[in-house]
Short mmCIF file of N, CA and C in Angstrom, two decimals:
data_model
loop_
_atom_site.label_atom_id
_atom_site.label_comp_id
_atom_site.label_asym_id
_atom_site.label_seq_id
_atom_site.Cartn_x
_atom_site.Cartn_y
_atom_site.Cartn_z
N MET A 1113 7.43 4.52 13.99
CA MET A 1113 8.28 3.34 14.09
C MET A 1113 7.46 2.18 14.66
N ILE A 1114 7.66 1.03 14.11
CA ILE A 1114 6.93 -0.17 14.51
C ILE A 1114 7.61 -0.76 15.75
N SER A 1115 6.82 -1.16 16.74
CA SER A 1115 7.40 -1.69 17.98
C SER A 1115 7.96 -3.10 17.76
N LEU A 1116 8.96 -3.43 18.55
CA LEU A 1116 9.56 -4.77 18.49
C LEU A 1116 8.53 -5.84 18.86
N LEU A 1117 7.67 -5.53 19.79
CA LEU A 1117 6.65 -6.48 20.20
C LEU A 1117 5.71 -6.82 19.04
N ASP A 1118 5.32 -5.81 18.28
CA ASP A 1118 4.44 -6.05 17.12
C ASP A 1118 5.16 -6.90 16.06
N LYS A 1119 6.44 -6.61 15.86
CA LYS A 1119 7.22 -7.39 14.89
C LYS A 1119 7.33 -8.85 15.34
N LYS A 1120 7.60 -9.05 16.62
CA LYS A 1120 7.70 -10.42 17.16
C LYS A 1120 6.37 -11.15 17.04
N ARG A 1121 5.29 -10.47 17.39
CA ARG A 1121 3.96 -11.10 17.30
C ARG A 1121 3.67 -11.56 15.88
N PHE A 1122 3.97 -10.69 14.91
CA PHE A 1122 3.70 -11.06 13.54
C PHE A 1122 4.58 -12.24 13.11
N LEU A 1123 5.89 -12.17 13.40
CA LEU A 1123 6.78 -13.26 13.00
C LEU A 1123 6.37 -14.58 13.63
N ASN A 1124 5.98 -14.53 14.90
CA ASN A 1124 5.53 -15.76 15.56
C ASN A 1124 4.25 -16.29 14.92
N TRP A 1125 3.32 -15.41 14.59
CA TRP A 1125 2.10 -15.83 13.90
C TRP A 1125 2.45 -16.43 12.53
N PHE A 1126 3.33 -15.76 11.82
CA PHE A 1126 3.73 -16.18 10.47
C PHE A 1126 4.31 -17.59 10.50
N VAL A 1127 5.17 -17.86 11.47
CA VAL A 1127 5.82 -19.17 11.57
C VAL A 1127 4.82 -20.26 12.00
N THR A 1128 3.93 -19.93 12.92
CA THR A 1128 3.03 -20.96 13.46
C THR A 1128 1.80 -21.23 12.60
N HIS A 1129 1.41 -20.28 11.77
CA HIS A 1129 0.18 -20.45 11.00
C HIS A 1129 0.38 -20.79 9.53
N LEU A 1130 1.60 -20.68 9.05
CA LEU A 1130 1.86 -20.97 7.64
C LEU A 1130 2.96 -22.01 7.52
N SER A 1131 2.97 -22.70 6.40
CA SER A 1131 4.02 -23.69 6.17
C SER A 1131 4.89 -23.25 5.00
N PHE A 1132 6.13 -23.69 5.04
CA PHE A 1132 7.11 -23.29 4.02
C PHE A 1132 7.70 -24.56 3.40
N SER A 1133 8.10 -24.47 2.15
CA SER A 1133 8.61 -25.65 1.47
C SER A 1133 10.01 -26.04 1.95
N ARG A 1134 10.67 -25.15 2.68
CA ARG A 1134 11.97 -25.47 3.28
C ARG A 1134 11.93 -25.10 4.76
N ARG A 1135 12.30 -26.03 5.61
CA ARG A 1135 12.23 -25.80 7.06
C ARG A 1135 13.17 -24.69 7.52
N GLU A 1136 14.22 -24.40 6.74
CA GLU A 1136 15.17 -23.35 7.10
C GLU A 1136 14.49 -21.98 7.18
N VAL A 1137 13.42 -21.82 6.42
CA VAL A 1137 12.69 -20.56 6.44
C VAL A 1137 12.12 -20.32 7.84
N SER A 1138 11.52 -21.33 8.43
CA SER A 1138 11.00 -21.21 9.80
C SER A 1138 12.12 -20.92 10.79
N TRP A 1139 13.25 -21.58 10.61
CA TRP A 1139 14.39 -21.34 11.50
C TRP A 1139 14.85 -19.89 11.40
N LEU A 1140 14.91 -19.39 10.17
CA LEU A 1140 15.35 -18.01 9.95
C LEU A 1140 14.38 -17.02 10.59
N LEU A 1141 13.09 -17.25 10.43
CA LEU A 1141 12.09 -16.36 11.02
C LEU A 1141 12.15 -16.38 12.55
N ASN A 1142 12.34 -17.56 13.12
CA ASN A 1142 12.48 -17.66 14.57
C ASN A 1142 13.75 -16.95 15.05
N TYR A 1143 14.81 -17.06 14.28
CA TYR A 1143 16.07 -16.37 14.59
C TYR A 1143 15.84 -14.85 14.64
N LEU A 1144 15.13 -14.34 13.65
CA LEU A 1144 14.85 -12.90 13.61
C LEU A 1144 14.01 -12.47 14.81
N ALA A 1145 13.01 -13.26 15.14
CA ALA A 1145 12.12 -12.92 16.26
C ALA A 1145 12.86 -12.95 17.60
N ASP A 1146 13.88 -13.79 17.70
CA ASP A 1146 14.63 -13.94 18.96
C ASP A 1146 15.76 -12.94 19.13
N HIS A 1147 16.13 -12.20 18.10
CA HIS A 1147 17.27 -11.28 18.17
C HIS A 1147 16.80 -9.83 17.96
N GLU A 1148 16.54 -9.17 19.06
CA GLU A 1148 16.00 -7.81 19.01
C GLU A 1148 16.92 -6.83 18.32
N ALA A 1149 18.24 -7.02 18.46
CA ALA A 1149 19.20 -6.11 17.81
C ALA A 1149 19.02 -6.15 16.30
N ILE A 1150 18.76 -7.31 15.76
CA ILE A 1150 18.52 -7.44 14.32
C ILE A 1150 17.11 -6.96 13.97
N LEU A 1151 16.16 -7.32 14.80
CA LEU A 1151 14.76 -7.01 14.54
C LEU A 1151 14.50 -5.50 14.49
N THR A 1152 15.28 -4.72 15.21
CA THR A 1152 15.09 -3.26 15.17
C THR A 1152 15.39 -2.69 13.79
N HIS A 1153 16.21 -3.38 13.01
CA HIS A 1153 16.59 -2.88 11.68
C HIS A 1153 15.77 -3.50 10.56
N ILE A 1154 14.79 -4.32 10.92
CA ILE A 1154 13.95 -4.96 9.91
C ILE A 1154 12.72 -4.12 9.64
N HIS A 1155 12.43 -3.95 8.36
CA HIS A 1155 11.26 -3.20 7.91
C HIS A 1155 10.43 -4.12 7.04
N PHE A 1156 9.18 -4.31 7.38
CA PHE A 1156 8.28 -5.16 6.60
C PHE A 1156 7.70 -4.32 5.47
N VAL A 1157 7.98 -4.73 4.24
CA VAL A 1157 7.58 -3.97 3.06
C VAL A 1157 7.07 -4.91 1.98
N GLU A 1158 6.56 -4.32 0.94
CA GLU A 1158 6.25 -5.05 -0.28
C GLU A 1158 7.34 -4.74 -1.29
N ASN A 1159 7.52 -5.60 -2.27
CA ASN A 1159 8.52 -5.41 -3.32
C ASN A 1159 9.93 -5.30 -2.76
N ALA A 1160 10.33 -6.27 -1.96
CA ALA A 1160 11.67 -6.27 -1.35
C ALA A 1160 12.78 -6.30 -2.40
N GLU A 1161 12.47 -6.82 -3.58
CA GLU A 1161 13.49 -6.89 -4.63
C GLU A 1161 13.94 -5.52 -5.12
N LYS A 1162 13.16 -4.49 -4.82
CA LYS A 1162 13.49 -3.13 -5.24
C LYS A 1162 14.42 -2.43 -4.24
N THR A 1163 14.66 -3.04 -3.10
CA THR A 1163 15.49 -2.42 -2.07
C THR A 1163 16.95 -2.83 -2.25
N PRO A 1164 17.88 -2.08 -1.64
CA PRO A 1164 19.28 -2.47 -1.73
C PRO A 1164 19.59 -3.76 -0.95
N ARG A 1165 18.79 -4.05 0.06
CA ARG A 1165 19.01 -5.25 0.89
C ARG A 1165 17.65 -5.74 1.37
N GLY A 1166 17.11 -6.71 0.67
CA GLY A 1166 15.78 -7.19 0.99
C GLY A 1166 15.67 -8.70 0.94
N ILE A 1167 14.68 -9.21 1.65
CA ILE A 1167 14.41 -10.64 1.66
C ILE A 1167 12.93 -10.84 1.36
N SER A 1168 12.64 -11.81 0.51
CA SER A 1168 11.27 -12.17 0.21
C SER A 1168 11.04 -13.58 0.73
N ILE A 1169 10.01 -13.76 1.54
CA ILE A 1169 9.66 -15.06 2.09
C ILE A 1169 8.24 -15.39 1.66
N GLN A 1170 8.08 -16.58 1.07
CA GLN A 1170 6.77 -17.00 0.59
C GLN A 1170 6.36 -18.29 1.28
N CYS A 1171 5.12 -18.34 1.69
CA CYS A 1171 4.62 -19.58 2.26
C CYS A 1171 4.39 -20.59 1.14
N ARG A 1172 4.20 -21.82 1.50
CA ARG A 1172 4.05 -22.92 0.53
C ARG A 1172 2.89 -22.66 -0.43
N LYS A 1173 1.78 -22.14 0.07
CA LYS A 1173 0.59 -21.94 -0.76
C LYS A 1173 0.76 -20.78 -1.74
N TYR A 1174 1.72 -19.91 -1.49
CA TYR A 1174 1.83 -18.70 -2.29
C TYR A 1174 2.73 -18.86 -3.52
N GLY A 1175 3.82 -19.59 -3.39
CA GLY A 1175 4.72 -19.69 -4.53
C GLY A 1175 5.77 -20.77 -4.35
N ASP A 1176 6.60 -20.91 -5.37
CA ASP A 1176 7.61 -21.96 -5.40
C ASP A 1176 8.89 -21.60 -4.66
N ASP A 1177 9.32 -20.37 -4.75
CA ASP A 1177 10.60 -19.95 -4.18
C ASP A 1177 10.36 -19.40 -2.77
N PRO A 1178 10.63 -20.20 -1.73
CA PRO A 1178 10.27 -19.77 -0.38
C PRO A 1178 11.13 -18.66 0.21
N LEU A 1179 12.34 -18.51 -0.30
CA LEU A 1179 13.26 -17.55 0.30
C LEU A 1179 14.17 -16.97 -0.77
N ALA A 1180 14.26 -15.65 -0.80
CA ALA A 1180 15.16 -14.99 -1.74
C ALA A 1180 15.73 -13.74 -1.08
N LEU A 1181 17.04 -13.59 -1.22
CA LEU A 1181 17.75 -12.41 -0.73
C LEU A 1181 18.09 -11.55 -1.93
N PHE A 1182 17.85 -10.26 -1.81
CA PHE A 1182 18.17 -9.32 -2.87
C PHE A 1182 19.20 -8.32 -2.35
N LEU A 1183 20.35 -8.32 -2.98
CA LEU A 1183 21.41 -7.37 -2.63
C LEU A 1183 21.75 -6.56 -3.87
N ASP A 1184 21.40 -5.30 -3.84
CA ASP A 1184 21.68 -4.40 -4.96
C ASP A 1184 21.30 -5.00 -6.31
N GLY A 1185 20.09 -5.55 -6.38
CA GLY A 1185 19.57 -6.07 -7.64
C GLY A 1185 19.93 -7.51 -7.95
N LYS A 1186 20.77 -8.14 -7.15
CA LYS A 1186 21.13 -9.53 -7.37
C LYS A 1186 20.32 -10.41 -6.44
N LYS A 1187 19.93 -11.59 -6.93
CA LYS A 1187 19.08 -12.50 -6.17
C LYS A 1187 19.88 -13.72 -5.71
N PHE A 1188 19.72 -14.05 -4.44
CA PHE A 1188 20.37 -15.22 -3.86
C PHE A 1188 19.31 -16.07 -3.15
N THR A 1189 19.37 -17.38 -3.32
CA THR A 1189 18.38 -18.25 -2.71
C THR A 1189 18.98 -19.27 -1.75
N ASP A 1190 20.28 -19.27 -1.59
CA ASP A 1190 20.93 -20.20 -0.67
C ASP A 1190 20.65 -19.78 0.77
N THR A 1191 20.06 -20.67 1.55
CA THR A 1191 19.66 -20.35 2.92
C THR A 1191 20.84 -19.96 3.79
N ASP A 1192 21.95 -20.66 3.66
CA ASP A 1192 23.14 -20.32 4.46
C ASP A 1192 23.64 -18.92 4.12
N GLN A 1193 23.63 -18.59 2.86
CA GLN A 1193 24.08 -17.27 2.43
C GLN A 1193 23.16 -16.17 2.99
N VAL A 1194 21.87 -16.43 2.98
CA VAL A 1194 20.90 -15.47 3.53
C VAL A 1194 21.15 -15.29 5.03
N PHE A 1195 21.30 -16.41 5.73
CA PHE A 1195 21.53 -16.34 7.17
C PHE A 1195 22.81 -15.56 7.49
N HIS A 1196 23.90 -15.84 6.78
CA HIS A 1196 25.16 -15.14 7.06
C HIS A 1196 25.07 -13.66 6.71
N GLU A 1197 24.34 -13.32 5.68
CA GLU A 1197 24.15 -11.90 5.34
C GLU A 1197 23.43 -11.18 6.48
N ILE A 1198 22.41 -11.81 7.03
CA ILE A 1198 21.66 -11.20 8.14
C ILE A 1198 22.54 -11.08 9.37
N ARG A 1199 23.24 -12.16 9.69
CA ARG A 1199 24.05 -12.20 10.91
C ARG A 1199 25.24 -11.24 10.85
N LEU A 1200 25.90 -11.16 9.71
CA LEU A 1200 27.10 -10.33 9.60
C LEU A 1200 26.79 -8.84 9.41
N ASN A 1201 25.65 -8.53 8.85
CA ASN A 1201 25.30 -7.13 8.58
C ASN A 1201 24.03 -6.74 9.34
N TRP A 1202 23.93 -7.17 10.57
CA TRP A 1202 22.73 -6.99 11.36
C TRP A 1202 22.39 -5.53 11.64
N GLU A 1203 23.40 -4.64 11.59
CA GLU A 1203 23.14 -3.23 11.93
C GLU A 1203 22.63 -2.41 10.74
N HIS A 1204 22.53 -3.03 9.57
CA HIS A 1204 22.03 -2.34 8.38
C HIS A 1204 20.54 -2.63 8.18
N PRO A 1205 19.82 -1.70 7.60
CA PRO A 1205 18.38 -1.94 7.35
C PRO A 1205 18.18 -3.17 6.47
N LEU A 1206 17.18 -3.95 6.82
CA LEU A 1206 16.81 -5.14 6.05
C LEU A 1206 15.32 -5.04 5.77
N TYR A 1207 14.95 -5.13 4.52
CA TYR A 1207 13.56 -5.00 4.11
C TYR A 1207 13.00 -6.39 3.85
N LEU A 1208 12.01 -6.78 4.64
CA LEU A 1208 11.46 -8.12 4.62
C LEU A 1208 10.07 -8.12 4.02
N GLU A 1209 9.90 -8.92 2.99
CA GLU A 1209 8.60 -9.07 2.34
C GLU A 1209 8.06 -10.45 2.68
N CYS A 1210 6.85 -10.50 3.19
CA CYS A 1210 6.21 -11.77 3.57
C CYS A 1210 5.00 -11.98 2.67
N LEU A 1211 5.08 -13.00 1.84
CA LEU A 1211 4.02 -13.27 0.87
C LEU A 1211 3.20 -14.47 1.33
N PHE A 1212 1.92 -14.21 1.55
CA PHE A 1212 1.01 -15.27 1.97
C PHE A 1212 -0.41 -14.86 1.60
N PRO A 1213 -1.31 -15.84 1.44
CA PRO A 1213 -2.68 -15.52 1.04
C PRO A 1213 -3.39 -14.62 2.05
N ASN A 1214 -4.21 -13.75 1.54
CA ASN A 1214 -5.03 -12.84 2.35
C ASN A 1214 -4.22 -11.96 3.30
N ALA A 1215 -3.04 -11.58 2.88
CA ALA A 1215 -2.17 -10.76 3.73
C ALA A 1215 -2.85 -9.46 4.15
N TRP A 1216 -3.61 -8.87 3.23
CA TRP A 1216 -4.23 -7.59 3.52
C TRP A 1216 -5.42 -7.71 4.47
N ASN A 1217 -5.77 -8.92 4.86
CA ASN A 1217 -6.82 -9.14 5.84
C ASN A 1217 -6.26 -9.51 7.21
N ASN A 1218 -4.95 -9.48 7.34
CA ASN A 1218 -4.30 -9.88 8.57
C ASN A 1218 -3.87 -8.64 9.36
N ASP A 1219 -4.49 -8.44 10.52
CA ASP A 1219 -4.19 -7.25 11.34
C ASP A 1219 -2.75 -7.22 11.82
N LEU A 1220 -2.18 -8.36 12.15
CA LEU A 1220 -0.79 -8.39 12.61
C LEU A 1220 0.16 -7.94 11.51
N TYR A 1221 -0.10 -8.41 10.31
CA TYR A 1221 0.72 -8.02 9.16
C TYR A 1221 0.58 -6.53 8.86
N LEU A 1222 -0.65 -6.06 8.82
CA LEU A 1222 -0.88 -4.65 8.53
C LEU A 1222 -0.29 -3.75 9.61
N GLY A 1223 -0.18 -4.28 10.83
CA GLY A 1223 0.39 -3.51 11.93
C GLY A 1223 1.89 -3.30 11.82
N VAL A 1224 2.57 -4.14 11.02
CA VAL A 1224 4.02 -3.99 10.87
C VAL A 1224 4.42 -3.51 9.47
N LEU A 1225 3.49 -3.55 8.54
CA LEU A 1225 3.79 -3.18 7.15
C LEU A 1225 4.12 -1.69 7.04
N GLU A 1226 5.21 -1.41 6.34
CA GLU A 1226 5.65 -0.03 6.11
C GLU A 1226 5.69 0.23 4.61
N ASP A 1227 5.71 1.49 4.25
CA ASP A 1227 5.85 1.87 2.85
C ASP A 1227 7.31 1.64 2.44
N ASN A 1228 7.51 0.99 1.32
CA ASN A 1228 8.86 0.72 0.83
C ASN A 1228 9.47 2.04 0.33
N PRO A 1229 10.55 2.51 0.97
CA PRO A 1229 11.12 3.80 0.55
C PRO A 1229 11.75 3.76 -0.85
N TYR A 1230 11.97 2.57 -1.38
CA TYR A 1230 12.58 2.42 -2.70
C TYR A 1230 11.55 2.12 -3.79
N TYR A 1231 10.31 1.90 -3.38
CA TYR A 1231 9.25 1.58 -4.34
C TYR A 1231 7.92 1.93 -3.69
N ARG A 1232 7.63 3.20 -3.60
CA ARG A 1232 6.43 3.67 -2.92
C ARG A 1232 5.19 3.32 -3.74
N TRP A 1233 4.15 2.88 -3.05
CA TRP A 1233 2.93 2.44 -3.73
C TRP A 1233 2.29 3.57 -4.52
N ASN A 1234 2.31 4.79 -4.01
CA ASN A 1234 1.61 5.87 -4.70
C ASN A 1234 2.40 6.42 -5.88
N ASP A 1235 3.67 5.99 -6.03
CA ASP A 1235 4.44 6.37 -7.21
C ASP A 1235 4.22 5.39 -8.35
N THR A 1236 3.52 4.31 -8.07
CA THR A 1236 3.35 3.27 -9.08
C THR A 1236 1.90 3.08 -9.50
N ILE A 1237 1.06 4.05 -9.21
CA ILE A 1237 -0.35 3.95 -9.58
C ILE A 1237 -0.49 4.16 -11.08
N ASP A 1238 -1.28 3.33 -11.70
CA ASP A 1238 -1.53 3.39 -13.13
C ASP A 1238 -2.15 4.75 -13.49
N GLN A 1239 -1.66 5.36 -14.57
CA GLN A 1239 -2.13 6.68 -14.99
C GLN A 1239 -3.62 6.67 -15.30
N GLU A 1240 -4.14 5.58 -15.82
CA GLU A 1240 -5.58 5.50 -16.12
C GLU A 1240 -6.41 5.62 -14.83
N ILE A 1241 -5.94 5.00 -13.77
CA ILE A 1241 -6.65 5.09 -12.48
C ILE A 1241 -6.60 6.52 -11.96
N VAL A 1242 -5.46 7.17 -12.08
CA VAL A 1242 -5.34 8.57 -11.64
C VAL A 1242 -6.33 9.43 -12.41
N GLU A 1243 -6.41 9.23 -13.72
CA GLU A 1243 -7.34 10.01 -14.54
C GLU A 1243 -8.80 9.75 -14.16
N ARG A 1244 -9.11 8.50 -13.84
CA ARG A 1244 -10.47 8.18 -13.43
C ARG A 1244 -10.83 8.87 -12.12
N PHE A 1245 -9.89 8.91 -11.17
CA PHE A 1245 -10.12 9.61 -9.91
C PHE A 1245 -10.30 11.11 -10.15
N GLU A 1246 -9.44 11.68 -10.99
CA GLU A 1246 -9.56 13.11 -11.29
C GLU A 1246 -10.90 13.41 -11.95
N HIS A 1247 -11.32 12.55 -12.85
CA HIS A 1247 -12.62 12.73 -13.51
C HIS A 1247 -13.75 12.65 -12.48
N TYR A 1248 -13.66 11.69 -11.58
CA TYR A 1248 -14.68 11.52 -10.54
C TYR A 1248 -14.76 12.77 -9.66
N PHE A 1249 -13.61 13.27 -9.20
CA PHE A 1249 -13.62 14.44 -8.32
C PHE A 1249 -14.11 15.68 -9.05
N SER A 1250 -13.77 15.80 -10.31
CA SER A 1250 -14.27 16.92 -11.11
C SER A 1250 -15.79 16.84 -11.24
N TRP A 1251 -16.29 15.65 -11.51
CA TRP A 1251 -17.73 15.44 -11.62
C TRP A 1251 -18.42 15.76 -10.30
N GLN A 1252 -17.84 15.28 -9.18
CA GLN A 1252 -18.41 15.55 -7.86
C GLN A 1252 -18.45 17.06 -7.59
N ASP A 1253 -17.39 17.75 -7.98
CA ASP A 1253 -17.33 19.20 -7.79
C ASP A 1253 -18.44 19.88 -8.58
N SER A 1254 -18.65 19.47 -9.82
CA SER A 1254 -19.71 20.08 -10.64
C SER A 1254 -21.09 19.76 -10.07
N GLN A 1255 -21.26 18.57 -9.49
CA GLN A 1255 -22.55 18.22 -8.87
C GLN A 1255 -22.84 19.13 -7.67
N GLU A 1256 -21.83 19.43 -6.90
CA GLU A 1256 -22.00 20.35 -5.76
C GLU A 1256 -22.35 21.76 -6.24
N LYS A 1257 -21.68 22.19 -7.31
CA LYS A 1257 -21.98 23.51 -7.86
C LYS A 1257 -23.42 23.57 -8.38
N LEU A 1258 -23.85 22.50 -9.05
CA LEU A 1258 -25.22 22.45 -9.55
C LEU A 1258 -26.23 22.52 -8.40
N LYS A 1259 -25.95 21.79 -7.36
CA LYS A 1259 -26.84 21.79 -6.19
C LYS A 1259 -26.97 23.20 -5.63
N ASP A 1260 -25.84 23.90 -5.53
CA ASP A 1260 -25.84 25.27 -5.03
C ASP A 1260 -26.61 26.21 -5.97
N LEU A 1261 -26.40 26.03 -7.27
CA LEU A 1261 -27.10 26.86 -8.25
C LEU A 1261 -28.61 26.62 -8.22
N TYR A 1262 -29.03 25.37 -8.07
CA TYR A 1262 -30.46 25.08 -7.99
C TYR A 1262 -31.10 25.75 -6.77
N GLN A 1263 -30.38 25.79 -5.67
CA GLN A 1263 -30.90 26.46 -4.48
C GLN A 1263 -31.04 27.96 -4.73
N LYS A 1264 -30.05 28.53 -5.43
CA LYS A 1264 -30.11 29.96 -5.74
C LYS A 1264 -31.23 30.26 -6.73
N ILE A 1265 -31.46 29.34 -7.66
CA ILE A 1265 -32.57 29.52 -8.61
C ILE A 1265 -33.90 29.51 -7.87
N ASP A 1266 -34.06 28.58 -6.93
CA ASP A 1266 -35.29 28.54 -6.12
C ASP A 1266 -35.50 29.85 -5.39
N GLN A 1267 -34.40 30.37 -4.85
CA GLN A 1267 -34.50 31.63 -4.12
C GLN A 1267 -34.88 32.77 -5.07
N ALA A 1268 -34.29 32.78 -6.27
CA ALA A 1268 -34.62 33.82 -7.26
C ALA A 1268 -36.09 33.73 -7.67
N LEU A 1269 -36.63 32.53 -7.80
CA LEU A 1269 -38.04 32.36 -8.13
C LEU A 1269 -38.94 32.86 -7.00
N GLU A 1270 -38.57 32.55 -5.76
CA GLU A 1270 -39.36 33.01 -4.61
C GLU A 1270 -39.37 34.54 -4.53
N GLU A 1271 -38.25 35.15 -4.89
CA GLU A 1271 -38.15 36.62 -4.83
C GLU A 1271 -38.59 37.27 -6.13
N GLU A 1272 -39.02 36.43 -7.09
CA GLU A 1272 -39.47 36.90 -8.41
C GLU A 1272 -38.42 37.77 -9.09
N ASP A 1273 -37.17 37.36 -8.98
CA ASP A 1273 -36.03 38.06 -9.58
C ASP A 1273 -35.70 37.38 -10.91
N GLN A 1274 -36.33 37.88 -11.98
CA GLN A 1274 -36.20 37.25 -13.29
C GLN A 1274 -34.77 37.35 -13.82
N GLU A 1275 -34.12 38.47 -13.61
CA GLU A 1275 -32.76 38.66 -14.10
C GLU A 1275 -31.79 37.65 -13.46
N GLN A 1276 -31.89 37.48 -12.14
CA GLN A 1276 -31.05 36.52 -11.42
C GLN A 1276 -31.38 35.10 -11.88
N PHE A 1277 -32.68 34.83 -12.06
CA PHE A 1277 -33.10 33.50 -12.52
C PHE A 1277 -32.47 33.18 -13.88
N LEU A 1278 -32.50 34.09 -14.83
CA LEU A 1278 -31.94 33.85 -16.16
C LEU A 1278 -30.42 33.67 -16.11
N LEU A 1279 -29.76 34.46 -15.29
CA LEU A 1279 -28.31 34.37 -15.13
C LEU A 1279 -27.91 33.00 -14.55
N LEU A 1280 -28.59 32.59 -13.48
CA LEU A 1280 -28.30 31.31 -12.84
C LEU A 1280 -28.65 30.13 -13.76
N SER A 1281 -29.75 30.25 -14.52
CA SER A 1281 -30.14 29.19 -15.45
C SER A 1281 -29.08 29.01 -16.53
N LYS A 1282 -28.51 30.12 -16.98
CA LYS A 1282 -27.44 30.06 -17.97
C LYS A 1282 -26.24 29.30 -17.41
N GLU A 1283 -25.88 29.58 -16.15
CA GLU A 1283 -24.77 28.88 -15.49
C GLU A 1283 -25.05 27.38 -15.38
N VAL A 1284 -26.29 27.03 -15.01
CA VAL A 1284 -26.66 25.61 -14.88
C VAL A 1284 -26.52 24.92 -16.23
N ASN A 1285 -27.04 25.54 -17.29
CA ASN A 1285 -26.95 24.94 -18.62
C ASN A 1285 -25.50 24.75 -19.05
N TYR A 1286 -24.66 25.71 -18.75
CA TYR A 1286 -23.24 25.60 -19.08
C TYR A 1286 -22.60 24.43 -18.31
N LEU A 1287 -22.88 24.35 -17.03
CA LEU A 1287 -22.31 23.27 -16.21
C LEU A 1287 -22.80 21.91 -16.67
N LEU A 1288 -24.08 21.81 -17.02
CA LEU A 1288 -24.63 20.53 -17.48
C LEU A 1288 -23.97 20.10 -18.80
N LYS A 1289 -23.66 21.06 -19.65
CA LYS A 1289 -23.02 20.78 -20.91
C LYS A 1289 -21.57 20.32 -20.69
N GLU A 1290 -20.89 20.95 -19.75
CA GLU A 1290 -19.47 20.67 -19.50
C GLU A 1290 -19.24 19.40 -18.69
N SER A 1291 -20.11 19.12 -17.76
CA SER A 1291 -19.89 17.94 -16.91
C SER A 1291 -20.43 16.71 -17.60
N THR A 1292 -19.59 15.69 -17.65
CA THR A 1292 -20.02 14.44 -18.27
C THR A 1292 -20.51 13.50 -17.18
N PRO A 1293 -21.43 12.65 -17.55
CA PRO A 1293 -21.96 11.71 -16.54
C PRO A 1293 -20.86 10.80 -16.01
N ALA A 1294 -21.10 10.31 -14.84
CA ALA A 1294 -20.11 9.46 -14.18
C ALA A 1294 -20.01 8.12 -14.90
N SER A 1295 -18.81 7.80 -15.33
CA SER A 1295 -18.52 6.47 -15.92
C SER A 1295 -17.21 6.00 -15.31
N PHE A 1296 -17.23 5.79 -14.04
CA PHE A 1296 -16.01 5.48 -13.31
C PHE A 1296 -15.80 4.00 -13.27
#
């Protein structure tokens, strides 16, 4: 669980270091930082639109729509409506997405960021990337096996064990044929 202090620190940084195209956004963020009862139910996530109750806040440099509330797939951009939704339903989880440049380089942001339970990052990985990782790990595994076989071949040569040498050489040739070079 993310501490309230960390959430407050991030929200205060967010308000003081970034600008928004509507001043109400800053007011809303300050409101959240000042009300611990509400802040305990806030979860900082990505893809807030995928949650049953989420808010997306964008700084001026990031996009045109500074504030959007998502309730069960519907989008609302009226600031008063967003504020009343937060105030009236403060005891329900609220998923807050903060969009700003270089977010992944900000320690305060990373300290409060949670995995979105409605849109997990590892469930959305492109299948091609998964296949490339699997290919890489398979290749790495065959490289380790080859290294081990070469050591055993050296040992067979030192012991002048021709039968073992031929058997291990056959395994090496098979592995070399089966393993494809790395093209990751």
